[in-house]
Each structure stands twice: as structure tokens, then as C-alpha cells.
XYZ file of C-alpha atoms in Angstrom:
554
model
C 0.000 0.000 0.000
C 1.111 3.542 -0.771
C -0.080 7.030 0.165
C 0.121 10.500 -1.342
C -0.041 13.201 1.352
C -0.715 16.833 0.445
C -2.193 20.055 1.808
C -5.575 21.307 0.571
C -5.877 24.803 2.047
C -5.690 24.294 5.815
C -6.538 20.587 5.609
C -4.088 17.697 5.226
C -5.320 15.163 2.640
C -4.134 11.684 1.715
C -4.839 9.231 -1.105
C -4.160 5.525 -0.545
C -3.568 3.063 -3.405
C -1.991 -0.336 -4.096
C -1.294 -1.330 -7.717
C -2.054 0.100 -11.148
C -1.962 3.753 -12.216
C -2.868 6.893 -10.274
C -3.359 9.994 -12.431
C -2.809 13.377 -10.763
C -4.088 16.642 -12.222
C -6.634 19.441 -12.258
C -9.261 17.544 -14.259
C -12.187 16.052 -12.261
C -11.523 12.743 -14.055
C -8.132 12.330 -12.318
C -7.687 9.962 -9.380
C -6.118 12.774 -7.339
C -7.698 16.137 -8.197
C -5.653 19.236 -7.313
C -7.610 22.478 -7.693
C -4.660 24.642 -8.631
C -4.124 26.504 -11.889
C -0.405 25.670 -11.800
C -1.383 22.011 -12.284
C -2.093 20.661 -15.782
C -5.380 18.878 -16.394
C -3.453 15.577 -16.440
C -0.116 16.478 -14.890
C 1.546 13.192 -13.898
C 0.820 9.578 -13.062
C 2.214 7.095 -10.557
C 2.592 3.523 -11.798
C 2.809 0.617 -9.327
C 3.778 -2.844 -10.610
C 6.010 -5.770 -9.615
C 9.083 -3.538 -9.987
C 7.804 -1.004 -7.434
C 6.447 2.535 -7.789
C 7.513 5.198 -10.281
C 6.202 8.591 -11.365
C 5.807 9.710 -14.988
C 5.327 13.324 -16.110
C 2.466 13.615 -18.639
C 4.023 16.479 -20.640
C 2.789 18.967 -18.068
C 3.180 22.698 -18.586
C 5.039 23.406 -15.318
C 6.919 20.118 -15.014
C 7.401 17.477 -12.305
C 10.214 17.194 -9.746
C 11.217 14.501 -7.253
C 13.248 15.769 -4.296
C 14.039 18.965 -6.220
C 15.224 17.219 -9.409
C 13.179 17.689 -12.642
C 12.126 14.327 -14.067
C 10.342 12.764 -17.004
C 10.155 9.394 -15.247
C 11.684 8.332 -11.921
C 11.349 5.607 -9.261
C 9.725 6.571 -5.948
C 10.975 5.761 -2.454
C 9.368 6.249 0.928
C 9.134 9.950 1.944
C 10.037 11.263 -1.537
C 8.858 14.854 -2.114
C 6.971 15.310 -5.387
C 6.622 18.810 -6.856
C 3.993 19.341 -9.554
C 4.679 22.889 -10.704
C 4.827 24.455 -7.227
C 2.365 22.051 -5.558
C 4.065 19.602 -3.180
C 3.006 16.054 -2.326
C 4.772 13.440 -0.193
C 4.972 9.819 -1.333
C 4.731 7.355 1.545
C 4.751 3.585 1.854
C 1.721 2.695 3.927
C 2.324 0.628 7.068
C -0.886 -1.369 6.701
C 0.920 -4.355 5.174
C 3.446 -4.416 8.023
C 0.851 -4.946 10.755
C -1.711 -7.732 10.581
C -4.587 -8.279 13.017
C -5.052 -12.036 12.633
C -8.661 -13.142 13.200
C -7.594 -16.805 13.323
C -5.621 -16.350 16.548
C -7.739 -16.682 19.702
C -6.896 -15.342 23.157
C -6.027 -17.877 25.812
C -6.564 -16.824 29.424
C -4.663 -19.787 30.900
C -1.563 -19.549 33.080
C 1.045 -17.259 31.606
C -1.447 -14.719 30.276
C -2.008 -11.589 32.351
C -5.013 -9.346 31.775
C -4.829 -6.161 33.824
C -7.413 -3.367 33.975
C -6.061 0.139 33.526
C -7.974 1.004 36.700
C -5.563 -1.148 38.719
C -2.678 0.996 37.515
C -4.426 4.141 38.773
C -4.724 2.583 42.238
C -1.043 1.602 42.170
C 0.078 5.138 41.344
C -2.183 6.753 43.926
C -0.867 4.368 46.577
C 2.682 5.525 45.842
C 1.918 9.061 47.044
C 2.096 7.978 50.696
C 5.372 6.153 50.198
C 6.930 9.090 48.378
C 5.988 11.404 51.233
C 7.534 9.159 53.901
C 10.490 7.227 52.487
C 11.796 6.547 56.003
C 8.874 4.201 56.602
C 9.775 2.004 53.636
C 11.966 -0.322 55.682
C 9.051 -0.975 58.086
C 6.769 -2.154 55.289
C 6.210 -5.771 54.392
C 8.455 -7.036 51.548
C 5.473 -7.105 49.152
C 4.626 -3.491 49.975
C 8.221 -2.384 49.403
C 8.222 -4.183 46.053
C 5.003 -2.453 44.998
C 6.396 0.908 46.112
C 9.572 0.370 44.094
C 7.469 -0.570 41.074
C 5.301 2.527 41.316
C 8.336 4.758 41.881
C 9.949 3.391 38.727
C 6.785 4.131 36.760
C 6.531 7.645 38.200
C 10.164 8.359 37.327
C 9.687 7.278 33.720
C 6.434 9.228 33.421
C 8.101 12.355 34.778
C 10.754 12.120 32.049
C 8.053 11.286 29.498
C 5.903 14.296 30.357
C 8.930 16.610 30.177
C 9.770 15.337 26.674
C 6.194 15.644 25.410
C 5.365 19.011 26.980
C 6.270 20.885 23.785
C 3.678 21.471 21.073
C 4.513 19.137 18.183
C 2.766 17.538 15.183
C 0.948 14.250 15.843
C 3.351 12.223 13.679
C 6.365 13.474 15.636
C 4.651 12.724 18.955
C 3.873 9.149 17.880
C 7.476 8.391 16.895
C 8.743 9.847 20.157
C 6.281 7.721 22.111
C 7.659 4.532 20.539
C 11.243 5.692 21.160
C 10.459 6.152 24.868
C 8.711 2.763 25.048
C 11.797 1.044 23.588
C 14.042 2.907 26.053
C 12.234 1.405 29.060
C 10.735 -1.914 27.845
C 12.916 -4.853 26.627
C 11.061 -5.221 23.301
C 12.568 -6.214 19.946
C 9.759 -4.761 17.855
C 6.473 -2.976 18.237
C 3.869 -0.762 16.646
C 1.356 1.926 17.505
C -2.101 2.083 15.901
C -4.739 4.801 16.111
C -8.414 4.787 15.299
C -9.118 6.421 11.970
C -10.988 9.627 12.796
C -14.720 9.062 12.407
C -14.503 5.235 12.397
C -13.405 2.237 14.492
C -10.773 1.123 11.971
C -7.254 0.833 13.392
C -4.527 2.419 11.266
C -0.825 1.610 11.896
C 1.052 4.871 12.490
C 4.492 3.725 13.694
C 6.308 0.395 13.311
C 9.639 0.088 15.144
C 12.354 -2.594 15.277
C 15.300 -2.594 17.657
C 17.467 -3.978 14.821
C 16.871 -4.029 11.062
C 14.903 -7.147 9.970
C 16.879 -9.495 7.716
C 13.874 -10.119 5.440
C 10.535 -8.596 4.514
C 8.636 -11.351 6.315
C 10.363 -10.525 9.598
C 9.309 -6.877 9.250
C 5.682 -8.009 9.265
C 4.097 -8.164 12.735
C 1.015 -10.295 13.309
C -1.086 -10.261 16.477
C -4.444 -11.648 17.471
C -7.364 -9.414 16.475
C -9.166 -10.862 19.492
C -6.477 -9.376 21.727
C -6.686 -5.964 20.048
C -10.486 -5.931 20.332
C -10.371 -7.006 24.002
C -7.801 -4.309 24.849
C -9.957 -1.582 23.283
C -13.375 -2.763 24.428
C -12.538 -3.598 28.061
C -9.711 -1.061 28.570
C -7.280 -3.743 29.712
C -3.612 -4.446 29.075
C -2.610 -7.983 28.101
C 0.655 -9.897 28.456
C 0.707 -13.214 26.591
C 2.814 -15.556 24.409
C 2.161 -17.424 21.177
C 2.615 -20.869 22.784
C -0.535 -20.293 24.823
C -2.462 -18.788 21.943
C -2.079 -21.625 19.404
C -3.679 -24.857 20.702
C -2.422 -26.868 17.688
C 1.089 -27.150 19.162
C 2.480 -28.358 22.441
C 4.812 -25.991 24.253
C 7.953 -27.808 23.024
C 6.837 -27.866 19.385
C 5.848 -24.218 19.553
C 9.259 -23.262 20.891
C 11.107 -25.388 18.337
C 9.198 -24.448 15.194
C 7.778 -21.017 15.908
C 9.761 -19.547 18.762
C 7.698 -18.589 21.785
C 7.555 -14.820 21.914
C 6.484 -12.650 24.767
C 4.051 -9.899 23.788
C 2.250 -7.030 25.467
C -0.620 -4.916 24.204
C -2.022 -1.830 25.959
C -4.745 0.684 25.110
C -3.983 4.327 24.402
C -6.473 5.610 26.932
C -7.418 8.935 28.420
C -10.166 8.737 31.040
C -12.938 6.709 29.329
C -11.722 7.187 25.757
C -9.520 4.693 23.895
C -7.937 6.101 20.720
C -5.685 3.193 19.754
C -3.269 0.498 20.943
C 0.466 0.020 21.441
C 1.946 -3.475 20.996
C 5.477 -4.753 21.698
C 6.935 -8.230 21.499
C 10.108 -10.321 21.328
C 10.107 -13.021 18.619
C 12.897 -15.119 20.148
C 12.877 -14.674 23.947
C 10.523 -16.451 26.347
C 9.193 -14.693 29.452
C 10.707 -11.475 28.186
C 8.163 -9.273 29.971
C 6.745 -9.259 33.488
C 3.895 -7.534 35.313
C 6.125 -4.533 36.066
C 6.740 -4.051 32.325
C 3.031 -4.361 31.614
C 2.188 -1.660 34.164
C 4.872 0.595 32.746
C 3.630 0.107 29.159
C 0.069 0.831 30.319
C 1.151 4.036 32.014
C 3.167 5.122 28.977
C 0.162 4.407 26.749
C -1.970 6.661 28.936
C 0.511 9.519 28.656
C 0.830 8.849 24.921
C -2.935 9.178 24.479
C -2.924 12.494 26.331
C -0.004 13.717 24.197
C -1.705 12.628 20.944
C -5.003 14.251 21.900
C -3.168 17.432 22.826
C -1.287 17.450 19.500
C -4.524 16.860 17.605
C -6.226 19.657 19.523
C -3.360 22.027 18.759
C -3.586 21.139 15.069
C -7.322 21.802 15.048
C -6.860 25.118 16.861
C -4.154 26.271 14.444
C -6.220 25.194 11.424
C -9.326 26.927 12.790
C -7.405 30.124 13.543
C -5.991 30.175 10.022
C -9.417 29.503 8.556
C -11.072 32.146 10.730
C -8.397 34.696 9.827
C -8.763 33.925 6.121
C -12.570 34.043 6.183
C -12.620 37.164 8.347
C -11.054 39.162 5.531
C -14.199 38.954 3.417
C -17.004 37.576 5.631
C -18.898 38.922 8.610
C -18.110 37.357 12.007
C -21.557 35.680 12.020
C -21.043 34.000 8.639
C -17.470 33.042 9.558
C -18.724 31.360 12.739
C -21.367 29.408 10.794
C -18.817 28.170 8.257
C -16.368 27.153 11.004
C -19.192 25.236 12.685
C -20.075 23.246 9.554
C -18.756 19.770 8.876
C -15.410 19.264 7.184
C -17.070 18.241 3.923
C -19.098 21.444 3.818
C -16.298 23.774 4.836
C -13.875 22.111 2.425
C -16.209 23.101 -0.420
C -15.540 26.787 0.327
C -12.491 26.917 -1.915
C -13.802 24.690 -4.720
C -15.252 26.830 -7.553
C -18.943 26.025 -8.016
C -21.996 27.617 -9.582
C -24.290 29.561 -7.239
C -27.284 31.878 -7.389
C -26.026 35.253 -6.158
C -26.558 38.990 -6.200
C -23.472 41.091 -6.934
C -23.117 44.709 -5.786
C -20.666 47.289 -7.158
C -20.267 50.685 -5.463
C -17.903 53.334 -6.807
C -17.056 56.855 -5.664
C -17.971 59.432 -8.335
C -14.992 61.439 -9.614
C -12.594 60.291 -6.914
C -9.506 60.338 -9.178
C -9.577 64.081 -9.960
C -10.705 64.724 -6.386
C -7.674 62.932 -4.947
C -5.284 64.962 -7.118
C -5.932 67.980 -4.908
C -5.201 65.991 -1.707
C -2.027 64.640 -0.172
C -1.512 60.854 -0.263
C -1.960 60.708 3.512
C -5.266 62.589 3.310
C -6.490 60.292 0.502
C -5.656 57.212 2.583
C -7.389 58.674 5.630
C -10.606 59.428 3.713
C -10.644 56.075 1.927
C -9.993 54.034 5.070
C -12.825 55.758 6.924
C -15.233 55.408 3.990
C -14.386 51.767 3.204
C -14.626 50.767 6.866
C -18.153 52.160 7.150
C -19.282 50.528 3.924
C -17.781 47.171 4.932
C -19.657 47.306 8.244
C -22.928 47.689 6.315
C -22.086 44.739 4.035
C -21.245 42.534 7.006
C -24.401 43.666 8.845
C -26.496 42.105 6.068
C -24.169 39.024 5.939
C -22.743 39.859 2.557
C -19.304 38.778 1.352
C -16.729 41.485 0.720
C -15.258 40.267 -2.551
C -12.640 42.968 -3.018
C -11.708 46.632 -3.042
C -10.885 47.903 -6.535
C -9.200 51.202 -5.790
C -12.053 53.263 -4.340
C -14.682 50.798 -5.626
C -16.290 47.992 -3.609
C -17.482 44.616 -4.889
C -19.744 42.597 -2.604
C -21.607 39.301 -3.058
C -24.770 37.950 -1.440
C -25.508 34.202 -1.672
C -21.931 32.855 -1.503
C -20.204 31.073 0.099
C -23.381 30.233 2.068
C -26.770 29.865 0.386
C -28.992 32.910 0.884
C -32.572 32.653 -0.494
C -33.143 36.423 -0.048
C -29.778 37.489 -1.541
C -31.352 40.103 -3.853
C -33.281 41.738 -1.016
C -30.193 41.808 1.217
C -28.114 43.385 -1.550
C -30.631 46.218 -2.041
C -30.999 46.821 1.716
C -27.223 47.043 1.891
C -27.105 49.518 -1.005
C -29.764 51.815 0.515
C -28.044 51.765 3.883
C -24.686 52.517 2.227
C -26.214 55.725 0.844
C -27.455 56.627 4.326
C -24.072 55.931 5.920
C -22.384 58.041 3.242
C -24.667 60.975 4.071
C -23.634 60.604 7.721
C -19.981 60.420 6.630
C -20.316 63.679 4.671
C -22.179 65.461 7.457
C -19.439 64.606 9.936
C -16.720 65.996 7.662
C -17.006 69.766 7.929
C -13.815 70.110 5.939
C -12.652 68.066 3.009
C -14.481 66.577 0.027
C -18.077 65.384 0.173
C -18.330 62.026 -1.574
C -21.018 60.618 -3.847
C -21.311 57.004 -4.989
C -23.049 54.991 -7.711
C -24.317 51.474 -6.995
C -25.187 48.686 -9.452
C -26.702 45.320 -8.516
C -27.396 42.249 -10.639
C -28.615 38.731 -9.768
C -28.112 35.375 -11.432
C -25.748 32.419 -11.676
C -22.024 32.893 -11.066
C -19.011 30.699 -10.380
C -17.905 31.221 -6.762
C -14.716 29.911 -5.178
C -11.061 30.560 -4.438
C -9.325 31.677 -7.610
C -5.710 32.686 -8.127
C -2.139 31.481 -8.370
C -0.369 28.768 -6.407
C 1.013 31.311 -3.941
C -2.052 33.525 -3.533
C -5.759 32.799 -3.893
C -8.784 34.930 -3.115
C -12.441 34.066 -2.775
C -14.391 35.691 -5.630
C -17.255 35.257 -8.088
C -16.959 35.194 -11.880
C -19.341 35.266 -14.821
C -21.777 37.376 -16.844
C -23.827 38.201 -13.738
C -20.776 39.961 -12.274
C -19.947 41.801 -15.486
C -23.512 43.072 -15.857
C -23.550 44.394 -12.282
C -20.318 46.287 -12.965
C -21.708 47.791 -16.182
C -24.947 48.846 -14.484
C -22.913 50.758 -11.909
C -20.472 52.389 -14.314
C -22.729 53.062 -17.328
C -26.291 53.452 -16.002
C -26.260 54.530 -12.352
C -26.034 58.244 -11.572
C -24.606 59.770 -8.380
C -26.342 58.556 -5.200
C -28.621 56.083 -6.977
C -29.039 52.290 -6.889
C -29.617 50.597 -10.260
C -30.586 46.926 -10.575
C -30.924 44.469 -13.442
C -34.110 42.742 -14.569
C -33.330 39.483 -12.705
C -32.948 41.389 -9.432
C -36.083 43.396 -10.121
C -38.130 40.232 -10.689
C -37.041 38.963 -7.259
C -37.769 42.178 -5.270
C -40.547 44.001 -7.137
C -43.036 43.176 -4.358
C -40.683 44.516 -1.699
C -39.128 47.683 -3.150
C -40.453 50.618 -5.147
C -38.555 50.804 -8.435
C -38.598 53.010 -11.517
C -37.947 51.559 -14.952
C -35.033 53.116 -16.804
C -35.866 51.236 -19.990
C -33.584 49.012 -22.058
C -29.885 49.834 -21.870
C -26.999 48.886 -24.100
C -24.054 47.797 -21.996
C -20.472 47.457 -23.144
C -19.623 43.841 -23.877
C -23.268 42.739 -23.976
C -24.763 41.493 -27.227
C -28.327 42.468 -26.275
C -29.926 45.309 -24.375
C -30.583 44.933 -20.645
C -33.599 46.259 -18.779
C -32.544 48.482 -15.869
C -34.446 49.794 -12.840
C -33.710 52.411 -10.202
C -34.537 51.498 -6.602
C -36.458 54.329 -4.895
C -37.060 52.715 -1.532
C -39.097 50.082 0.331
C -42.675 49.638 -0.922
C -44.119 50.344 2.516
C -42.860 53.947 2.310
C -45.546 56.446 1.226
C -43.000 58.434 -0.744
C -39.630 57.742 -2.391
C -36.639 57.615 -0.058
C -35.533 61.162 0.735
C -33.390 62.627 -2.023
C -32.945 59.395 -3.992
C -35.304 60.131 -6.878
C -34.302 63.751 -7.233
C -30.591 62.890 -7.327
C -31.216 60.196 -9.928
C -33.300 62.418 -12.218
């Protein structure tokens, strides 16, 4: 089994495959689809056959590299870095074939097998507190008590070192490898592995496989344990110490030693309170009675700390990803919409950056004559006026849960109906436009000195492609299509100062809510046919047109 690991926005993605061909590219027909314009439609393919895995460039525009070297065709090794244009993927040999949960192996609970509840370990550690506080009393204890105290002190010492090593914030993969390194430092195991539950399912996925010495053959690198043991460890939250001689009833002890080699093995749950997130298994293929109860308790304690460390690393990853997502969304969405998107499932939120067709209303607002006006002002004064004006207009857009698409100089482009569906997107766009005019009047009234601004607003509704568009290094959320172009033309060619002009699609959606005046058919630049345009005068419930709107538009 093999895996391709790559980053899709803030989310780490992986694609698992075995044999055959895996085509990578921008086309939806590819096995691995990368939504990046630096990627060709069919950029490269990975071929897996009896000779191993290799990558072949499919005459891509921006080329393919392996570990920084441009290639046409090249073999792939574990952890190779693949660069398609500027998009990086990591090729990894999956560990699934190296760990086998054998359903044919039962669990024997006869002599030699120890099954210990993790609750017993908690009692052992709590009992050590008294002994640690009064070491002088240790010589007065019974020999069994002294032995238990020494055992618990050893565990506490190892855990203290363990917690110090894992206190730093690190990626999950790094934490898992360090956990197995610490286990091998304190448990006399020859090999072992750590498995975690796949998020959202009960399937166990091998994450780390470790050998004290390099296996002499591929078969020796493969570790097989009883699935019954793994299931029992997870379900009952117990640790198990056993050996193959007691697990396979087909052989006597002597035969098992001679032909198969009795091996000691221990398996413990990665547990934190009532939650089990995986298992850790260690064994010795050649040594009998390699482990004892002390080792089992130590492995159980280490597994508990490992689970806490893994959960902490996962939490840190989620926090970092959410902060990045919130920061990115906050640039063009209101806090309310950002919170709703963050709260959605991964499948829904992942769709944010994938271009898709949506029903939207697009608003363009532009300051009338700002270029000649700014020529009489210093750059600092221009920036001060624009920042104040744009901040007020953005607040209005966010108030009605619109998306701030972009600033185009002194112009504003806003979208209603993307990235979240909005059945009343046309109504919200017009309410935003009318309130923008009101806020601008307040802006002008507060500025006793300096220029008084006027704006034109155009709105159009219809289908548009919405998603993150741009280069490999920089992408922005935006909408594209004829609906957008028409809205821009209505603002620049039809609207007059301090008026709101809408297209016929928008008018059809709001004619029962707003009072509008027909401006007749209009020829717009770039449009093959005339477009009906309407001026918004105000809400229908008003007895007269909104103050000043009609007169300014006449």
C-alpha cells in the first residue's frame, strides 16, 4: 500500500492506493484532483507494478520534480517529495501491510497470560503518594509493599521524564514516533507498533512500526497479532501480556518453541479517562518470558501519557487550522457567517475553496470622480478618507451578511448568496445599497472640511461561479461570470450619483418589496443584447420615495 499526502488549504489530505496507475491533475476525471491553476489537467501519473512505484510526467506545462530534481520518469521511495509545478506532495509507503490483526488467533486466558485493567494501575500510582511522602517508613513495610512501592516509583520516574519530553507542542506524527522511542528505552522489546483509530470510524490504522534492529527479510518486518487481543484491549480497557505458545492450541509448548519460537508480547490501550484512541503493541520473537507484570504496568502508564499527548497534538492542530481559517474568512465575511462556516462539517467547509456555480446577487459601489478629487489631496489625506469610507461601507455589508469580494481602488465589490446559500440574496443586496447611501450621508455630514463624496451602486442577480481563484502562492475568494460583469456595467454606465440601479433578474425577485422606476432598455459594453434596468427608490411600505434618492437620480 502507498499514500500521497498533500495540503488542501488548511486541511491535510491523503490518497491511498496499491497497484495500477494513479493519475494526478486538475481535471475532475483524475484519481487525485488538485484544484490549482499551476497544475495541468493531467499532470503526472504514478505507476505501481512488480518492480515497485515510479512517477511519470504527462508532458505537463510546469513540469514534475522529485526531491528537487526535474524528471520525465523516476522511481519513488518512501518519503520522496513530489513537486507538480509548485504544488508539493509526499509519497509514503503505507504501514498497513506491516501490521496484521489475525482473526484466526484466539486469546487464551490460561496460566502465563495476564489481563490487567487500567484502573488497577491508577490505584497503584495513587498508593505511591504515601510512600513518596515518607520514604523513612519504607523499611518498616512488608516485603510485598516495598516491592510495589519500588514498582510505582519506577513508573513515576519514567512518566516524569516522558511528560517533560512531550510538553512541547509538536505535530501528531512526531509525537507518535517519540512515544515509541520512549517505550523502547524502558521496555525490553525487539519490535512494536502503535495504531490509532481512523478519525470518524473504528478502523485501526498503523502509524508507527519500530524494530530494535533491522529485519533481515521482509517477512520478519511483518508483525502479526491476534485481532481478538486488540479488540479485548480496546473494548474492556485492559492491558494484556501473553505468548504465542498459549495462543495456538495446535502445538504443544515444546513444538511451539522449536518451530515457531515462543515470543512474549504485550498490548495496551492508548487511553485517556474513558476514551480509547488506539493500541500500542510490543513483542520479542525469540525470547521467552521477556516481559513481566512490572513491564506491563509501565507500558500501560506510557500508553496513557501517549494518548494524552496525541489528543493534545490533535487539539493544537485543530486550533491552528481553525485560527488560520477564521483569519482567512474574516477578511471577506462577517463574524456571524465566519462562525457558521467554522461550525459546519469538514465536507461542507472544504467546499468553500472549490469553484462552483451559485445563485447570487453582486453589488458594485464606486465613488464618483474620486480620481480628480484625490489629485488635490495629499496621499496621507487620501488614505485617511478612503480608510474611513471603506470601513463604514464594509460594516454595512457585514451587517447584512454579505461577502466582501474585493476593493478595486475606491470601488467595492460585494456578493450575497456565496459562500453560504442565501434565499433572499437580492433583497439583502438592495438593503445594503440603501443603507450605504445613508451611511455616506452621515460620513459627509461629519466631515465639515474636506471633500463630500457621492457614490453609484449597481446590482445584478443570477448564476455565477464562486470559489477561491488565483495562483499557487495567492488565492482569493471571488465570483466570476456574466452576472458579475452586468452588475459592474450597471454601476459604471447606467447609475447616476447617489442612486441604486438593478438588473431585470434582481427586479423580478424584489418588485413586491421595493419601489422601483424603470429606466428602460440599456446597451451595456460587452453585452450582445440590451438589458432592462431599474432604479430602486425605496421600500414599498414607504408612502414616498426615499428622501433625495429620486431627485438625485433624475
